[in-house]
C-alpha positions in Angstrom: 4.0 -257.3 46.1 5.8 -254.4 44.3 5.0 -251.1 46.0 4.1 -249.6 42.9 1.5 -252.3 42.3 0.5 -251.6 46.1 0.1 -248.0 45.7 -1.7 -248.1 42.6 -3.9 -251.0 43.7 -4.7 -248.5 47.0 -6.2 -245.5 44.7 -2.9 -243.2 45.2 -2.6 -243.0 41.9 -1.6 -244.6 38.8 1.7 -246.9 38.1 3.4 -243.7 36.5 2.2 -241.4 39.3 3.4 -243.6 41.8 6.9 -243.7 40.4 6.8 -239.7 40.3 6.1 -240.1 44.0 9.1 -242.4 45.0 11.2 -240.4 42.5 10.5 -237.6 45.0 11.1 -239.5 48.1 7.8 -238.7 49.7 7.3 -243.0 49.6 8.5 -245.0 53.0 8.0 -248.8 54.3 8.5 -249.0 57.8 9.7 -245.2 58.6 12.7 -246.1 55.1 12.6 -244.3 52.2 11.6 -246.1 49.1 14.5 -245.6 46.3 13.1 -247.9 43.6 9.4 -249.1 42.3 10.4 -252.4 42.2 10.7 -252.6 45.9 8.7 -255.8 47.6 6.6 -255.3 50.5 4.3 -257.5 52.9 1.1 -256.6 53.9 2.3 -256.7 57.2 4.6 -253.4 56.5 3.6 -249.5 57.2 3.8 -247.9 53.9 3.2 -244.3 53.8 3.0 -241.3 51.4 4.2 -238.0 52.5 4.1 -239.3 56.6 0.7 -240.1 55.5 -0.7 -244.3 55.9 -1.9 -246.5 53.4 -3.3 -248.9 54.8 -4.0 -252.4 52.7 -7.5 -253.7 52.2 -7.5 -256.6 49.0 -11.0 -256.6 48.1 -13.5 -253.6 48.4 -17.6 -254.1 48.1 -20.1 -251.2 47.0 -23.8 -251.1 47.3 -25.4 -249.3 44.2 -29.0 -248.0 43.9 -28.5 -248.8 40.4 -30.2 -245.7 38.5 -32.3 -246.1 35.2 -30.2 -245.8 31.6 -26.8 -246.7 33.3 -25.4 -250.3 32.0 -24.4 -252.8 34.5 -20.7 -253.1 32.6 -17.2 -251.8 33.5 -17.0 -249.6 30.6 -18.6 -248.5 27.4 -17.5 -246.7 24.4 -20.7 -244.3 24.4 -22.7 -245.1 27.0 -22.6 -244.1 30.6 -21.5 -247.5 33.3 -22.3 -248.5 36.8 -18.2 -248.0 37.2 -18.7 -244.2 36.5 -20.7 -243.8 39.2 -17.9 -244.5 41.8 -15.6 -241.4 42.9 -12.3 -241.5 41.2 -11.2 -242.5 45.2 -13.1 -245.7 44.6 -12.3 -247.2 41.4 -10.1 -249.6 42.4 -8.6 -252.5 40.4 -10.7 -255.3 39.4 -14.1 -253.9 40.9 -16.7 -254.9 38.3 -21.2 -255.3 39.4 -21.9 -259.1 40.6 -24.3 -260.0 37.9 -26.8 -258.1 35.9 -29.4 -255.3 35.8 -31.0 -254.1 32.6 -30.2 -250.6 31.2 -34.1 -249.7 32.4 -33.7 -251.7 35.5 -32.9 -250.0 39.1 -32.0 -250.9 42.6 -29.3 -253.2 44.2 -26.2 -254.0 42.7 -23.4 -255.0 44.6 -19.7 -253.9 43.0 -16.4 -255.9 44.3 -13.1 -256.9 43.0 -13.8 -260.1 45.1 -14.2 -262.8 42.1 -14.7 -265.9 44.8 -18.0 -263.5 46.2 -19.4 -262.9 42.8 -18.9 -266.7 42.1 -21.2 -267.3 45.1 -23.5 -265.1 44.8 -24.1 -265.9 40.7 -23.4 -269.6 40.5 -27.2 -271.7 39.8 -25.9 -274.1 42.6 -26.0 -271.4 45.3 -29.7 -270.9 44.3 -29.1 -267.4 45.9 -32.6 -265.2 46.1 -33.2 -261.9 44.6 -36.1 -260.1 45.2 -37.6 -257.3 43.1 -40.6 -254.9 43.1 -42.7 -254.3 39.0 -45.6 -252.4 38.1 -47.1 -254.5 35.4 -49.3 -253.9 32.2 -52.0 -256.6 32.9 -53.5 -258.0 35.9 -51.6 -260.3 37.6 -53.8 -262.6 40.3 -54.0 -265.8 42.2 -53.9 -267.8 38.6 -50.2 -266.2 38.0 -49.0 -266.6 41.3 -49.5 -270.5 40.8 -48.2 -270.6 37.1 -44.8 -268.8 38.9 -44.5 -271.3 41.1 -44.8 -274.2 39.4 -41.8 -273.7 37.6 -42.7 -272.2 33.9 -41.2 -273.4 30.4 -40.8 -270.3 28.4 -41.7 -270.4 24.1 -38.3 -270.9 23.2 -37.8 -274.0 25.3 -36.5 -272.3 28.5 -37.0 -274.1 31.8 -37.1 -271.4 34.6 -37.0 -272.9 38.8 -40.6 -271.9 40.3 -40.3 -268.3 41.4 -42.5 -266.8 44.1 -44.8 -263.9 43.3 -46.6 -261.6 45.4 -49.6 -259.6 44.4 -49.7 -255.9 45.9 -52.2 -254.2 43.9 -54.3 -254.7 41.3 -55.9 -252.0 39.1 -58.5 -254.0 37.1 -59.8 -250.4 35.4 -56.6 -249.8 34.4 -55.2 -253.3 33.7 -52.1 -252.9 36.0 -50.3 -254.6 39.2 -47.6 -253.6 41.1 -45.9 -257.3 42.7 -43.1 -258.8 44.5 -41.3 -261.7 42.9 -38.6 -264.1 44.3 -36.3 -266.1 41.9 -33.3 -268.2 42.6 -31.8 -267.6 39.2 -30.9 -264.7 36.5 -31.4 -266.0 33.2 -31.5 -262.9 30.6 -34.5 -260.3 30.9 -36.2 -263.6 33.0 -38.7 -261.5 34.8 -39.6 -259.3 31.4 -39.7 -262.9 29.9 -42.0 -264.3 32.2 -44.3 -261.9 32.4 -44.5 -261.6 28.4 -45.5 -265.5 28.5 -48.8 -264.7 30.6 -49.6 -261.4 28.1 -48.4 -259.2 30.7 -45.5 -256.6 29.9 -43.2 -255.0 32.9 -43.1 -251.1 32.8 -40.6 -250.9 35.8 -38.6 -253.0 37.7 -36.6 -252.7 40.5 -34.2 -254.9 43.1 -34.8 -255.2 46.1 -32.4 -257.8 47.6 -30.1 -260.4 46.8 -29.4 -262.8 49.6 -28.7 -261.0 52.7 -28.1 -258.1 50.6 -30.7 -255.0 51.2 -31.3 -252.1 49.5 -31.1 -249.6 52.3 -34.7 -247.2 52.6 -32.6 -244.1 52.8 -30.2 -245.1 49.8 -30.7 -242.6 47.0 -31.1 -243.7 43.1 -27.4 -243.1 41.8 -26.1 -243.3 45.1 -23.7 -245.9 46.8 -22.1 -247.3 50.0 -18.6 -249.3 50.6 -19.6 -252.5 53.0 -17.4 -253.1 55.5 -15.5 -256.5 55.6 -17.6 -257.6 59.0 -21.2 -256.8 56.6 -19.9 -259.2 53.8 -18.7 -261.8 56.0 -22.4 -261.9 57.4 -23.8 -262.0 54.0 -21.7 -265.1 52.9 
């Protein structure tokens, strides 16, 4: 790899700023001072910026308590991203959210630059689980529950895997629920969508997990936390 693209891909700074730093001579590889951008270097070599290491990591993972009114994009012309929320220290190369959450939608959403990850955890083979809490307009009970898991066909022809639904509370006065549901897939607005085809309507909804992906108790809304490499080789 060029060291410029090394540099750049490691958060020091962009491709022009980098060369401003080798122009300076504050760049070394292995204790030699770098004269040109073009220069190839191993991940096996020290690289260093002003004595300083930089050490090489390829991929980098983020846990997001995805906020409400925040798209689940890279970027947007008006509207605020999911990629904003990461310190300017964090935005590295490539990272874009695994999947999906509504605009109105909160909780879990994992951020990587590792493409064969997202892959796993998003491809309808891998049937990987996501879990999310809903307060629901309408009184969800036992008859629901067994309409979710027989596998439902929604109006338009959509055929949705049986999903597993948990009923937490129930406020017959006030014709609400809060739930817990299970699915094994993500088609668009599924949960809002399946809920609409029992005349019941989702006021908030929120993930929970995906896989053996958590939301951690003590992670605040807006708030995020880099994995380490050991976490996301348990999760795969």
């Amino acid at each position: 790899m060029r060291i410029d693209k090394y540099l750049a891909n490691m958060n020091v700074g962009s491709r022009k700023e980098v060369h401003q730093l080798i122009k300076k001579g504050v760049v070394a590889v292995n204790g030699k001072t770098v004269k040109t951008p073009k220069e190839k270097i191993d991940e096996e070599d020290i690289v260093t910026v002003s004595g300083e290491k930089v050490a090489y990591q390829k991929y980098h993972y983020f846990l997001l308590n995805k906020p409400k009114g925040v798209l689940s994009a890279t970027e947007d012309c008006s509207q605020k991203t999911v990629i904003s929320l990461l310190k300017p220290e964090d935005c590295y190369q490539g990272i874009v959210p695994v999947g999906r959450l509504d605009k109105d939608t909160t909780g879990l959403l994992l951020l990587t630059n590792d493409g064969q990850l997202n892959h796993e955890l998003l491809a309808p083979n891998k049937h990987v689980a996501k879990v999310y809490r809903a307060q629901i307009a309408g009184v969800a009970d036992d008859k629901t529950v067994k309409t979710f898991a027989s596998g439902m066909t929604l109006g338009d022809g959509t055929k949705l895997k049986p999903a597993k639904l948990k009923v937490l509370k129930q406020d017959k006065e006030n014709d609400t629920s809060e739930i817990e549901i299970e699915i094994s897939e993500g088609k668009y607005h599924q949960i809002k969508r399946m809920f609409g085809a029992v005349g019941m309507k989702v006021t908030a909804l929120d993930r929970l997990s995906m896989g053996k992906l958590h939301l951690p108790a003590d992670l605040r809304r807006g708030k995020y936390v880099e994995l380490s490499l050991e976490k996301i080789e348990n999760i795969k």
